[in-house]
Every structure is written in C-alpha cells, then in structure tokens.
XYZ file of C-alpha atoms in Angstrom:
734
model
C -4.367 -22.671 22.042
C -0.622 -22.854 22.379
C 0.937 -20.709 25.326
C 2.766 -17.520 22.377
C -0.393 -16.861 21.048
C -2.515 -17.000 23.628
C 0.864 -14.237 25.429
C -0.036 -12.840 21.910
C -3.543 -12.299 22.596
C -3.178 -10.727 26.003
C -0.482 -8.234 24.442
C -2.703 -7.212 21.581
C -5.788 -6.704 24.868
C -3.851 -4.942 27.599
C -3.930 -1.495 25.454
C -7.707 -1.901 24.350
C -8.664 -2.028 28.261
C -6.156 0.248 29.204
C -7.601 2.967 26.145
C -11.799 1.520 27.704
C -10.466 2.427 31.294
C -8.832 5.761 30.020
C -11.774 6.472 28.161
C -13.712 6.163 31.249
C -11.902 7.204 34.545
C -8.955 8.599 33.001
C -10.192 12.460 33.379
C -9.996 11.959 36.943
C -7.068 9.915 37.458
C -5.232 13.361 36.298
C -2.134 13.710 35.448
C 0.265 12.017 35.226
C -1.838 8.799 36.886
C -4.333 8.569 33.464
C -0.187 8.341 31.236
C 1.499 6.120 34.029
C -1.369 4.343 33.754
C -1.574 3.277 29.901
C 2.225 3.371 30.350
C 1.990 0.585 32.794
C -0.467 -1.346 30.738
C 1.876 -1.080 27.345
C 4.714 -2.542 28.474
C 2.527 -5.582 29.641
C 1.532 -6.422 25.968
C 6.036 -6.049 25.615
C 6.575 -8.225 28.620
C 4.137 -10.636 27.454
C 5.681 -10.168 23.477
C 9.388 -10.898 24.271
C 8.418 -13.293 26.103
C 5.953 -14.998 23.784
C 9.629 -14.926 21.782
C 11.014 -16.221 23.769
C 9.457 -19.264 24.371
C 8.630 -19.812 20.149
C 12.527 -19.550 19.999
C 12.691 -22.457 22.146
C 10.172 -25.304 21.494
C 11.441 -28.861 21.206
C 11.842 -29.814 18.332
C 8.877 -32.249 17.572
C 6.410 -29.100 18.081
C 4.066 -28.730 15.694
C 5.298 -24.606 16.373
C 7.819 -22.068 16.915
C 10.802 -21.300 14.572
C 10.606 -22.648 11.456
C 8.817 -25.378 12.253
C 5.562 -24.259 11.824
C 2.987 -21.390 13.027
C -0.013 -20.951 15.159
C -3.486 -21.702 13.023
C -7.188 -21.199 14.960
C -9.595 -20.018 12.220
C -13.042 -19.833 13.291
C -16.893 -20.332 10.548
C -18.203 -16.900 10.792
C -20.659 -16.410 7.479
C -21.934 -19.533 5.081
C -21.251 -18.407 1.348
C -23.058 -22.004 -0.032
C -22.229 -24.699 -0.401
C -19.626 -25.958 2.480
C -17.398 -22.589 1.871
C -17.579 -19.774 4.380
C -15.944 -16.801 5.699
C -13.851 -17.766 8.624
C -12.616 -15.879 11.190
C -8.955 -16.786 13.535
C -5.236 -15.669 14.401
C -2.514 -16.986 11.899
C 1.060 -17.015 14.041
C 4.117 -17.326 12.790
C 7.621 -16.015 13.032
C 6.634 -12.496 10.919
C 4.081 -11.926 13.323
C 6.084 -12.502 16.449
C 8.927 -10.899 15.269
C 5.995 -7.400 15.066
C 4.636 -7.480 18.217
C 8.215 -7.339 19.666
C 9.001 -4.585 17.385
C 5.493 -2.890 18.071
C 4.444 -3.298 21.718
C 8.878 -2.171 22.647
C 8.736 0.819 20.218
C 5.524 2.019 21.791
C 6.741 0.947 25.318
C 9.195 4.247 24.675
C 6.978 6.868 22.669
C 4.581 6.370 25.931
C 7.529 6.800 28.544
C 8.029 9.735 26.439
C 5.224 11.371 26.414
C 5.238 11.496 29.946
C 7.091 14.586 29.921
C 6.109 15.753 26.110
C 2.315 16.156 27.104
C 2.756 16.515 30.553
C 1.310 20.119 30.106
C -1.375 19.486 27.244
C -5.071 19.431 28.878
C -6.436 16.284 27.261
C -3.674 14.358 28.351
C -5.533 11.378 29.856
C -7.296 11.375 25.970
C -4.177 11.276 24.553
C -3.113 8.078 26.304
C -6.566 6.079 25.323
C -6.159 6.881 21.984
C -2.313 5.981 21.989
C -3.554 2.836 22.820
C -6.596 1.930 21.253
C -3.922 2.409 17.764
C -2.313 -0.084 19.500
C -4.879 -2.327 19.882
C -5.611 -2.103 16.401
C -2.126 -2.452 15.021
C -2.001 -6.225 17.089
C -5.040 -6.749 15.559
C -4.131 -5.935 12.372
C -1.050 -8.239 13.154
C -2.176 -11.549 14.267
C -5.525 -11.724 11.196
C -5.296 -14.747 9.594
C -7.779 -13.434 6.653
C -7.847 -9.877 4.705
C -11.619 -9.230 5.429
C -10.415 -9.488 9.372
C -6.869 -7.392 8.679
C -9.059 -5.492 6.756
C -11.083 -4.789 9.674
C -8.639 -3.742 11.731
C -7.166 -1.464 8.800
C -9.434 0.427 9.255
C -9.351 1.038 12.606
C -6.401 2.318 12.463
C -7.186 4.407 9.924
C -9.797 5.898 12.231
C -7.270 6.155 15.573
C -4.662 7.866 13.389
C -7.366 11.272 12.554
C -8.051 11.236 15.964
C -4.681 11.538 17.250
C -2.966 13.528 13.925
C -5.692 16.143 14.928
C -4.926 15.721 17.706
C -4.267 19.212 18.344
C -7.886 19.970 16.206
C -8.437 23.562 17.489
C -5.753 24.575 14.564
C -6.773 24.749 10.767
C -3.202 22.586 10.122
C -4.247 19.901 12.514
C -7.572 19.669 11.368
C -7.182 19.942 8.026
C -3.714 17.495 7.994
C -6.270 14.473 9.354
C -8.559 14.753 7.291
C -5.805 14.759 4.215
C -4.971 11.231 5.802
C -8.072 10.174 6.472
C -9.047 10.795 2.854
C -5.797 9.267 0.326
C -5.971 6.569 2.672
C -9.889 5.841 2.045
C -8.772 5.905 -1.702
C -6.582 3.294 -1.019
C -8.885 1.600 1.038
C -11.190 1.086 -2.317
C -8.002 -0.384 -3.838
C -7.974 -3.169 -0.557
C -12.302 -3.522 -1.145
C -12.494 -4.320 -4.504
C -9.441 -7.088 -4.240
C -10.707 -8.864 -0.860
C -14.547 -8.800 -3.962
C -12.402 -10.799 -6.246
C -11.352 -13.524 -4.088
C -14.273 -13.298 -2.623
C -16.270 -13.689 -5.392
C -14.371 -16.127 -7.165
C -13.359 -18.766 -3.962
C -15.711 -17.893 -1.476
C -13.415 -17.184 2.028
C -10.410 -14.672 2.653
C -8.011 -17.392 4.729
C -4.450 -16.641 4.424
C -3.298 -20.202 4.178
C -6.129 -21.217 1.845
C -5.020 -18.544 -0.605
C -1.203 -19.076 -0.913
C -2.746 -22.902 -1.259
C -4.453 -22.482 -3.677
C -2.192 -19.052 -5.137
C 0.791 -20.053 -4.060
C 1.711 -20.349 -7.757
C 1.408 -17.108 -9.092
C 4.966 -15.639 -7.893
C 6.902 -18.166 -10.771
C 3.737 -18.045 -12.783
C 4.116 -16.620 -16.975
C 0.866 -14.634 -18.887
C 0.883 -16.625 -21.511
C -0.074 -19.546 -17.858
C -2.953 -21.760 -17.360
C -4.852 -20.580 -14.606
C -4.309 -21.112 -11.649
C -7.179 -21.729 -8.705
C -9.361 -20.520 -11.614
C -8.008 -17.485 -12.108
C -6.243 -16.153 -15.692
C -2.936 -14.860 -14.919
C -4.494 -11.212 -16.304
C -7.203 -11.865 -13.063
C -4.601 -12.886 -10.230
C -2.500 -9.086 -12.027
C -5.617 -7.077 -11.226
C -5.784 -8.403 -7.884
C -2.245 -8.197 -6.516
C -2.782 -4.513 -7.779
C -6.132 -3.492 -6.279
C -4.376 -4.603 -2.654
C -1.099 -2.676 -3.090
C -3.266 0.153 -3.302
C -4.041 -0.190 0.036
C -0.121 -0.312 0.618
C 0.320 2.614 -1.691
C -1.908 4.442 0.717
C -1.744 3.707 4.845
C 2.469 3.410 3.295
C 2.420 6.675 1.741
C 3.319 5.731 -1.546
C 3.168 7.803 -4.624
C 1.088 8.837 -5.953
C -1.162 9.270 -2.949
C 2.120 9.416 -0.427
C 0.491 13.679 -0.284
C -0.862 13.058 3.518
C 1.854 11.821 4.884
C 4.550 15.240 5.349
C 0.980 17.602 6.688
C 0.482 14.220 9.537
C 3.228 15.829 11.018
C 0.712 18.889 12.627
C 0.313 15.689 15.021
C 2.153 15.207 18.371
C 5.270 14.154 18.222
C 5.024 11.414 19.416
C 1.886 10.051 17.599
C 4.698 10.587 13.874
C 7.181 8.384 16.502
C 4.732 5.732 16.367
C 3.053 6.456 12.928
C 6.259 6.959 11.002
C 8.210 3.887 12.172
C 6.565 0.680 13.311
C 3.035 1.222 12.666
C 0.443 2.378 10.474
C 3.152 2.884 8.054
C 4.503 0.327 8.620
C 1.065 -1.670 8.042
C 1.377 -1.057 4.027
C 4.649 -3.387 3.612
C 3.450 -6.181 6.354
C -0.055 -6.982 3.919
C 2.558 -7.134 0.937
C 4.709 -9.136 2.428
C 1.349 -11.611 3.313
C -0.144 -11.783 -0.235
C 3.541 -11.757 -1.604
C 2.664 -15.859 -3.062
C 0.133 -14.504 -5.151
C 2.241 -11.619 -6.213
C 2.423 -12.362 -10.183
C 5.685 -11.650 -11.879
C 3.987 -8.557 -13.916
C 2.611 -7.279 -10.157
C 5.865 -7.289 -8.754
C 6.949 -5.617 -10.948
C 4.668 -2.381 -10.676
C 5.190 -2.025 -7.051
C 8.814 -2.253 -7.514
C 8.844 -0.402 -9.967
C 6.468 2.694 -7.339
C 8.546 1.875 -4.742
C 11.997 2.680 -6.815
C 9.989 5.676 -7.282
C 8.928 6.575 -3.819
C 12.636 6.121 -2.343
C 13.677 8.413 -4.984
C 11.613 10.754 -4.905
C 11.256 11.057 -1.001
C 15.388 11.539 -0.619
C 15.313 13.851 -3.299
C 13.288 16.577 -1.399
C 14.178 15.803 2.085
C 17.094 17.571 1.072
C 16.081 20.759 1.282
C 13.074 21.166 4.388
C 14.514 23.334 6.761
C 11.448 22.203 9.133
C 12.630 19.162 11.811
C 9.631 17.032 11.080
C 9.431 17.245 7.278
C 12.730 16.272 6.680
C 12.110 13.197 9.437
C 8.693 12.617 6.991
C 10.147 12.492 3.980
C 12.976 9.978 5.019
C 10.113 7.906 6.092
C 8.727 7.609 2.622
C 11.905 7.060 1.697
C 12.591 4.064 3.410
C 9.284 2.831 2.925
C 9.848 2.594 -0.577
C 13.186 0.825 -0.421
C 10.566 -2.286 2.089
C 8.338 -1.307 -1.228
C 11.233 -1.983 -3.999
C 12.526 -5.362 -1.734
C 9.059 -7.271 -2.086
C 8.186 -6.070 -5.672
C 12.803 -7.571 -6.480
C 11.585 -11.299 -4.700
C 13.014 -9.473 -0.996
C 10.432 -10.619 1.619
C 12.838 -10.488 4.520
C 14.866 -7.734 3.650
C 11.878 -5.965 3.434
C 10.638 -6.602 6.556
C 13.874 -6.862 8.156
C 14.528 -3.022 6.734
C 11.372 -2.929 8.502
C 11.888 -3.839 11.750
C 15.543 -2.116 11.891
C 14.158 1.290 10.534
C 11.103 0.859 13.587
C 13.823 0.890 15.371
C 16.529 3.134 14.277
C 13.392 6.267 12.335
C 11.158 5.585 16.547
C 14.532 7.297 17.898
C 15.060 9.645 15.041
C 10.988 11.068 15.677
C 11.535 11.320 19.855
C 14.784 13.255 19.130
C 13.579 15.374 17.043
C 11.256 15.928 19.280
C 13.217 16.446 22.809
C 14.580 19.513 20.819
C 11.616 21.109 19.377
C 10.144 20.416 23.700
C 12.887 22.369 24.394
C 12.155 24.939 21.557
C 9.383 25.737 22.935
C 7.757 23.587 20.401
C 9.865 25.656 17.493
C 10.811 22.795 14.509
C 12.437 25.086 11.522
C 16.318 24.105 11.899
C 16.475 27.541 10.871
C 16.415 28.544 14.327
C 18.390 25.945 14.816
C 21.789 25.544 15.396
C 24.634 24.534 18.676
C 22.921 21.949 20.892
C 24.768 19.689 21.255
C 25.437 22.012 23.959
C 22.149 21.957 25.844
C 21.289 19.002 25.426
C 24.042 16.281 25.129
C 22.807 13.605 24.738
C 19.947 13.999 23.026
C 22.340 15.092 20.585
C 24.283 11.602 21.090
C 21.378 9.428 20.636
C 20.230 11.419 17.339
C 23.088 10.605 15.998
C 23.771 7.084 16.039
C 19.991 7.412 14.228
C 22.181 9.072 11.463
C 24.438 6.927 12.182
C 22.507 3.972 11.679
C 19.444 5.230 9.214
C 22.674 6.226 6.838
C 23.569 2.368 6.824
C 26.658 3.132 8.599
C 28.953 -0.349 9.205
C 27.763 -2.972 12.693
C 24.640 -0.527 12.976
C 21.485 -2.348 12.667
C 20.452 -0.504 9.263
C 23.941 -1.141 7.114
C 23.120 -4.829 6.936
C 18.971 -4.244 6.410
C 19.267 -1.846 3.691
C 22.798 -4.431 2.040
C 20.844 -6.839 1.894
C 17.914 -4.878 -0.368
C 20.400 -3.609 -2.801
C 22.535 -6.625 -3.109
C 18.739 -8.611 -3.910
C 18.453 -5.886 -6.573
C 21.713 -5.627 -8.041
C 20.839 -9.667 -8.037
C 17.404 -9.253 -10.290
C 19.603 -7.318 -12.174
C 22.094 -9.660 -13.299
C 18.945 -12.348 -13.376
C 17.001 -9.737 -15.780
C 19.910 -9.167 -18.583
C 20.247 -12.923 -17.676
C 16.803 -12.957 -18.903
C 17.010 -11.189 -22.231
C 15.268 -8.530 -20.551
C 15.386 -4.224 -20.784
C 17.872 -2.605 -19.433
C 16.497 -0.104 -17.454
C 15.475 -3.962 -14.523
C 18.925 -2.064 -13.763
C 17.590 1.208 -12.624
C 16.381 -1.026 -9.760
C 19.725 -1.146 -8.224
C 21.156 2.110 -9.540
C 18.731 4.648 -7.945
C 18.848 3.206 -4.587
C 22.598 2.797 -4.148
C 22.316 6.275 -5.212
C 19.881 7.146 -2.324
C 22.022 5.852 -0.601
C 24.629 8.387 -0.825
C 21.646 11.311 -0.510
C 20.182 9.054 2.708
C 22.940 9.292 5.094
C 23.799 13.407 3.623
C 20.316 14.523 3.927
C 20.518 12.914 7.734
C 23.821 14.425 8.380
C 22.325 17.700 7.803
C 19.441 17.297 9.618
C 22.070 16.445 12.560
C 24.709 19.631 11.695
C 21.743 21.924 11.063
C 20.573 21.474 14.728
C 23.469 20.057 16.396
C 26.237 21.872 15.190
C 27.568 25.507 14.352
C 26.659 28.314 16.679
C 22.854 29.000 17.832
C 21.285 31.330 15.506
C 18.319 31.521 18.059
C 19.924 32.477 20.985
C 16.696 33.162 23.241
C 15.752 29.701 22.625
C 18.849 28.301 22.605
C 19.300 29.414 25.915
C 16.385 27.992 27.660
C 16.567 24.802 26.262
C 17.901 21.672 27.979
C 16.775 17.956 28.298
C 14.567 16.317 30.936
C 15.098 12.784 32.073
C 11.734 11.190 31.696
C 13.005 12.341 27.351
C 15.610 11.079 26.841
C 15.313 8.071 28.520
C 13.534 6.384 26.263
C 15.655 7.626 23.092
C 19.507 5.812 25.198
C 17.068 2.464 24.667
C 16.447 2.422 21.381
C 19.469 3.886 20.440
C 20.728 0.172 21.767
C 18.061 -1.555 19.163
C 18.752 0.682 16.771
C 22.437 -0.689 16.743
C 21.751 -4.210 18.196
C 18.989 -4.668 16.068
C 21.421 -6.032 12.964
C 22.876 -9.322 12.027
C 23.363 -9.296 16.756
C 20.040 -10.266 17.001
C 19.787 -12.626 14.319
C 16.186 -10.524 13.013
C 16.592 -11.795 9.484
C 16.772 -15.258 9.720
C 14.515 -15.603 12.254
C 12.370 -13.779 9.615
C 13.371 -16.262 7.678
C 11.442 -18.790 10.176
C 8.115 -17.564 8.866
C 8.845 -19.417 5.045
C 9.289 -22.201 6.146
C 6.862 -22.716 9.119
C 4.412 -21.792 5.911
C 5.817 -24.423 3.451
C 5.737 -26.925 5.746
C 2.104 -25.630 7.134
C 1.313 -26.183 3.559
C 2.570 -28.984 2.839
C 1.455 -30.875 6.442
C -2.227 -31.026 4.699
C -3.287 -29.591 7.241
C -5.020 -26.450 5.443
C -8.585 -28.209 5.290
C -10.801 -28.670 2.142
C -7.727 -29.024 0.149
C -5.592 -32.118 -0.415
C -2.174 -30.677 0.268
C -0.085 -29.834 -3.231
C 3.502 -32.062 -3.742
C 5.379 -28.684 -3.560
C 4.547 -25.641 -2.695
C 6.063 -22.574 -4.243
C 4.021 -19.805 -2.718
C 8.006 -18.117 -1.539
C 11.032 -19.573 -4.440
C 10.948 -16.488 -6.417
C 11.557 -14.610 -3.092
C 15.901 -14.444 -2.654
C 17.880 -15.981 -0.465
C 18.965 -14.595 2.957
C 22.542 -12.792 2.928
C 23.738 -10.475 4.654
C 26.580 -8.525 3.620
C 28.792 -10.413 4.454
C 27.465 -13.431 3.443
C 28.797 -14.523 -0.380
C 31.597 -12.601 -0.340
C 33.853 -15.303 -0.602
C 32.681 -18.771 -1.248
C 33.937 -19.752 2.100
C 31.640 -16.511 3.718
C 28.988 -18.791 1.723
C 29.579 -21.878 2.892
C 29.682 -20.752 6.332
C 26.640 -19.195 6.607
C 24.272 -21.887 4.288
C 21.379 -21.313 3.699
C 18.770 -23.895 5.199
C 17.800 -25.821 2.355
C 14.356 -25.303 2.285
C 14.382 -21.327 1.628
C 16.940 -22.952 -1.300
C 15.967 -21.678 -4.947
C 15.817 -24.469 -7.012
C 18.360 -23.316 -9.395
C 22.211 -23.634 -9.212
C 22.778 -20.041 -9.767
C 21.328 -18.185 -7.510
C 24.566 -18.917 -4.992
C 26.708 -17.426 -7.419
C 24.230 -14.700 -8.829
C 24.743 -13.478 -5.519
C 27.855 -13.953 -4.797
C 28.203 -10.887 -7.980
C 25.690 -9.264 -6.967
C 27.207 -9.038 -2.919
C 30.676 -7.839 -4.532
C 28.818 -5.052 -6.590
C 26.477 -4.039 -3.408
C 29.192 -3.507 -1.449
C 31.520 -1.677 -5.017
C 28.801 0.656 -5.199
C 27.016 0.809 -1.469
C 29.358 0.288 1.157
C 30.884 3.495 1.783
C 27.838 5.519 1.188
C 27.577 6.307 4.838
C 31.377 7.828 4.726
C 30.824 10.159 1.496
C 26.785 10.686 2.832
C 28.202 12.411 6.075
C 31.558 13.500 4.809
C 29.864 15.993 2.244
C 27.261 16.940 4.830
C 29.889 17.974 7.405
C 31.916 19.971 5.014
C 28.622 21.439 3.344
C 27.055 22.748 6.775
C 29.800 22.624 9.007
C 29.063 26.882 8.301
C 25.466 26.646 8.820
C 23.788 28.007 6.261
C 26.329 30.069 4.743
C 27.628 28.022 1.655
C 24.104 26.956 0.687
C 22.957 30.843 0.828
C 25.683 31.671 -1.383
C 24.355 28.569 -3.485
C 20.719 29.425 -3.757
C 21.996 33.096 -5.281
C 22.674 30.331 -8.922
C 19.564 30.621 -10.585
C 19.434 27.079 -12.060
C 20.610 26.398 -7.833
C 17.701 27.976 -6.425
C 14.877 27.112 -8.527
C 15.783 23.695 -8.164
C 15.717 23.974 -4.351
C 12.274 26.017 -4.511
C 11.625 22.727 -6.731
C 12.636 20.384 -4.065
C 11.538 22.275 -1.728
C 8.087 22.132 -2.342
C 8.587 18.893 -2.815
C 7.731 19.163 -7.262
C 4.551 20.967 -7.113
C 2.304 17.683 -6.738
C 0.364 19.101 -3.763
C -0.587 22.091 -6.058
C -1.112 19.617 -8.923
C -3.655 17.823 -7.125
C -4.460 21.044 -6.124
C -5.536 22.012 -9.195
C -6.129 19.296 -11.165
C -8.602 16.789 -8.160
C -9.503 19.886 -5.286
C -9.995 22.349 -8.049
C -12.225 19.810 -10.132
C -14.383 18.844 -6.936
C -14.686 22.759 -6.294
C -15.825 23.566 -9.371
C -18.012 19.781 -9.604
C -19.302 20.946 -5.726
C -20.116 24.615 -6.605
C -22.210 23.580 -10.261
C -23.647 20.381 -8.030
C -25.167 23.328 -5.517
C -25.920 25.815 -8.584
C -28.534 23.263 -9.613
C -29.819 21.919 -6.496
C -30.502 25.908 -6.281
C -31.378 27.388 -9.651
C -32.682 23.905 -10.870
C -34.189 21.677 -7.808
C -34.601 23.928 -6.196
C -36.239 26.822 -8.783
C -38.371 23.445 -9.941
C -40.057 23.213 -6.575
C -39.934 26.321 -5.650
C -42.135 27.404 -8.707
C -44.291 24.543 -7.579
C -44.886 25.964 -4.890
C -45.517 29.055 -5.902
C -48.206 28.354 -8.544
C -49.440 26.072 -6.637
C -49.846 29.001 -4.153
C -50.942 31.320 -7.067
C -53.754 28.532 -7.972
C -54.908 28.050 -4.359
C -55.503 32.104 -3.699
C -57.023 32.088 -6.709
C -59.457 29.618 -5.478
C -59.705 31.091 -2.172
C -61.331 34.221 -4.283
C -62.996 32.410 -6.296
C -64.739 30.622 -3.503
C -65.257 33.625 -1.533
C -67.034 35.740 -3.976
C -68.572 33.252 -6.239
C -69.688 29.619 -4.209
C -69.592 31.863 -1.012
C -71.327 35.222 -2.220
C -73.752 33.136 -4.073
C -74.313 30.589 -1.172
C -74.900 33.532 0.575
C -77.156 35.316 -1.901
C -78.816 32.110 -2.195
C -79.376 31.643 1.596
C -79.707 36.288 1.406
C -83.460 35.777 -1.254
C -83.965 32.800 0.742
C -84.270 35.093 3.538
C -85.741 38.046 1.901
C -88.484 37.020 1.176
C -88.828 34.472 4.468
C -88.432 38.571 5.620
C -91.773 39.599 3.210
C -93.414 35.934 3.131
C -93.395 36.250 6.926
C -94.223 39.710 7.359
C -98.019 39.436 6.885
C -97.635 37.086 9.887
C -97.572 39.092 12.361
C -99.650 37.160 14.596
C -101.636 40.691 15.397
C -105.700 40.720 14.327
C -106.141 43.858 14.225
C -103.664 43.847 11.434
C -105.298 40.562 10.132
C -108.857 42.314 10.498
C -107.111 45.710 8.545
C -105.934 43.579 6.022
C -108.633 41.205 5.495
C -111.139 44.596 4.764
C -108.635 46.295 2.648
C -108.720 43.427 0.561
C -112.356 42.905 0.838
C -112.254 46.516 0.186
C -110.214 46.336 -3.051
C -111.722 43.217 -4.010
C -115.875 45.275 -4.068
C -114.396 47.925 -5.994
C -112.451 45.173 -8.251
C -116.388 44.050 -8.820
C -118.218 46.913 -8.829
C -116.329 48.251 -11.472
C -116.520 44.755 -13.767
C -119.963 44.863 -13.315
C -121.184 48.931 -13.854
C -118.489 48.315 -17.504
C-alpha cells in the first residue's frame, strides 16, 4: 500500500488507541494528564494527515496515484453473494479523502486543546477525552470506507459516539433527552440509508463505490424515458438515491429530521464545535458527494429543494434566538442547507469546498462561544451578556473573524465557497430557463442569495449582543476572564478561516478527486467489468469557478479549467460568466448590508427590538420564529402524542386483555383446582377412608371373638351349645 494511504490508516488508528488507553488507564492518569495524552494522539493523527497531503501533492508525474492522477484502492473479498460476486471491504483514498482528513484532524486537535481548559473541572475528565478519541476514529473510518456497507458501519459508530457526547452530562434531564432525541432522529434517517444499500445489494450483490460509479454513472444525465442503466430503471435509481439521501437528511439535520440539532447544544461546547463543524453533520454531505454519480436528475432536484428549504428555515430561526449556542446551531443548519443545495444543483466542488471552509469558521465560532460561556459561569443567554470585548479581547477578535468569514466577506474563506455555490445556482437557473423548465428553478438562486444577507445580519447580531455595548449583567461581567489554553485554539482556527479559501487551493484540490475517479474507472482497473469508453458520472457537475473567475473573458482564460472537467457543451463557459455576474450583482455586498444593518439595530443592545416587539405583528412573527415554526410542538402533537396514545392503548390491551385472559384462565384453573381438591378431599378421600374404616370395623368385629383367651372361647362355646340345645328342645317340643 502506498505511503500516503498507510499514513491515513495510522491517522485513523491513533484516536482509537488513545480512546482505549484512556478508558483503561485514564482514571489513574487523572487531570490534566489524561487530556494531554488524548491531545497528543490526535495531534499525531493531524501530523500524519498533513504529511500524507504533502506527499499526495508531490507524487511523480508517472505515479498511478496522487492529486489529479488516481486514487489508492484496496479491497478484500468478504462475504460470498453467489457466483463470483462478493461483498468487499476496503479503502478508497483520493483527494477528497486527503482534504477531509486534514480538515477533521486539524479541527479535532484544536478542540482537544480547548477542552483541556474547558473541561478541567469535570469529574469525568478522562472519559470525555476517551469519547472524543472514539468519535474521531469513527469519523475517519467513515471517510476511508471504500464501500457503502462499510460506510454504514462507521456511520452508526458516529451516531453512537454522538449519543455519548451529547448526553455526557446525563445527570441533567435535558441532556439525556437531547441525546435520546438525536439518536432516534438519526435512526429514522438510517432506515432509508439501509434500504438504499439493501436495494443495491439485491440487484448488484455489492456496494463497492468505484464499481457502483462505473455501473450507474450515467444516472446523472439520464432521462425518465431512457432505457434501464445497470439493470435499474430510472424510477428505481431515483428511489435508491432518495433512500440514501434520507440517511443524509438525518445526519446533516435537514428538514424534516432537523429538530435534534438545536437540542444537541445540551452537550459540552467542545462537542458542539466538533459535531457541528467537521464531523457528524458533515458526514451526510460527504455521503451525498460519494453517491453523486448515481443520482438521477429528479433525485437531485428533491435534494436541492430540501437544501434550499433548510437553509432558509435555519437562517430565519437564527434571527431571533437569544441562546448563543442555538444561534450557532441554526446557523449550522442553514450552512448545511447550502451544501445540500449545492449537491442538488450539481455544484459538487462547491458543496465540499463550503464543507471545508465551514468546518474552520464554525468550529471557531463554537469555541469562541465556549470561551464566553466558560467566562460567564456557563450562562448562555445573550441577554446576560454585553460589552465583553473589554473583558475577553482575544475571544472577541477571533469571534469577529468567524463572523466575517461566515458572512461571505471578500478575502475570507467563506466568501469563496459560498460564491461558488451561488454562481452555480444562478447557472442552474439559466440552464433551466434555457430548457424551458419552470421559473421556480430560479428560487434555488434567489432564496440562498437572500439568506446570504440574513446570515451576515444574524451573525453580526450575535457579536453585537455579546461583545458590544454595555454589560447587562454586571456581576457576571466583572468575573469574566479568558485563559491562554482556551483562546490559543481560537487563534489557530481564525487563521484557517482566513486562508482556507483560494489561498491554499482547496477548491481545485477537491476538483482533483473527479479527475482521479474518472481516470481510475476508464483505466479498466475496476474488476470484473470492462472499462467504459467514457465515464460520465460527473458530467452533471459544474466546473470550479471562484468569484474572480469568468467575470471577464481574460480571467476565464487565465483560470483555464482542466480539460477533464469541462462539460461537453460550449455554452457552459458563457452560462457561468453570466451566472458569476448575477452572483456578483446580487450577493457581493450581502456581508456589508447584513453586518451594517445589525450594527444599526443592535447598537444599543435590545432597546430597538424591544420597541419593535410592542407592535403586535412583529411580536407574533418573532415568537413564531423563536419557537422554530413550532415544528417541535407539531412533532410532539403528531408523533409523540400518537406514540404515547398507541403505547397507552397497548399497555391497556396488555393489562386488561392479555393479562385478563391469562389471569382469568389462571383464576378458573385455581377454582377448578379447589373444587377438585374438595372432591378429592370429601368424596374420594372419604370414600377411601370410609371403606378402610368399614373394613377396619368389620375386621375389629370379626377380630373381637378372636381374643386368644381360652376361657372366653369355652364360655362362648358353652353359650352357643346352650343356645343350640335350647333351639333343638324347642323344635322337638313343638
């Protein structure tokens, strides 16, 4: 196996080793040694990942693997499926795998360092780091998986670890409920994932990703009337795609399986930073990216609709939240909606590019919120904050960088990834209009563009209410202070939030994954099938276009798109040029408008909004948004109440029918037994006893003359002789 692949396997195993070590010896290590051990192991994992990335980028031109050249694929046969078919297990490593490893391990290392200070006083300090290690191992295992079945195994491990971490403070009822809710909601989505895998195994007898791409790679450009591809009809392929997407809906908190995400804030803040940035919620987007070649146009349209609905919903709800972690939770939901939308409209690189940039600035924002919460004695309500920039200057600065990045400010990472998605959304609208499809396709560009303004507004609002103005709780304000072990990770993530855009070439690096998959499949190395003349799995994706690309012909030519990425039609560059112009016209200044409006509204804290809340329609709208459209209550009314009613009826049926029948039969048996006992006692026993007594009495009567006394016998004999003589005399006399 090539060295980069070995390094990634080492990076995967190190967190597992640390988890096992801490579970066995962590208590003896105590604080802070247990945390330091966990941090050293994950730092080792990060080092191995970065070295693997460096080697991946610098392979010789004739190497069969490397950036833009080919993946590392290793499979072993596992379960025979009949004939020559087997369920395989193995690894598939390409540029996407490398980028995900570098992102996850870097964020996880900063989260571990932050946790050394944040969890320093926790009684289960060593167990927390053990859970973190197990969680990182599960996520990294998922990234290296070469088959969907293998991915599902690690997918479930990620779900189990999230349950342990969200409910880490299980003494609190709210935390244990939140963990249970996240677990159940994710299992609902997993049912769809499992059904999708089952359909693939039933028809193809394998779940190997390269083989699936090769057999079903034409799905993206397939029409409903086209002949079956790979043994599947268009409808069956669409159903399989949507089943797999249901798994992503649960894991990435998309509507309607989104309600667990905000409640998951009950877990420790470092957990929120890890789960909501680079790991658990990112798994759904990663899954969709891996199955992208198998998605039909209709499946992708449904995915896009769910994505745009989620991003709009999350942004609207985030506008009025007062809990700082809930603001970030709904913000995460909205940004995940951008990524899912991107998958749906064919912005494959845009979705993964935004996943990477979002991982850095969202973990920065969560850890910044954790620094504030730690300084304010675990108070999370922003109505108790205000003016903290004077007490927490470094946290304030780092948090501001995160806000600027997520707001889409030029020169910060979030600007480039979000602009790529919006440009592709505009191109999608143009293409749809050109094909005569409904005008509603333009909503896939209009809504995310509008949400870009809202994103800048609610994140700037969060900063203003936390760090600007006057303190609203003087006692907490005076006690607030920050420590180096907590703000040091913020500085590292702040730097990554700035440079993770085009400065380190993330977008084009991710694009190399498409070239690697295409070359691998067309090379004929995917046994046992013959290679296709041309692999069309990524034909429906849009080329990489950064905000400065294609704005002018000159720039478009200077940023020439690699030939392998160019779609067939010559109209695509013109479409992208127009789309980039539309994005620039409508979304470029979103950061300035949103941030400026938030500063104007919250310059005096809540004063203006409290005044506006006196207007009934505004107050009702704010209450509606604050309660997240009452969807949680709706679920409780429909599903929880129905479930409770069904459970009550089942309990009553069990108690009064099942138990009644059993108890009735038992009672009847008992009464019959009593009667049988009485009959036995008074009839049978007495009959037997009576017969015995009669025999005894007769025997006694018979035995009475047999006393053994000679005198008695002689007396009796004399009496009998006298009696006989008397009778004889009497008879003779008569």
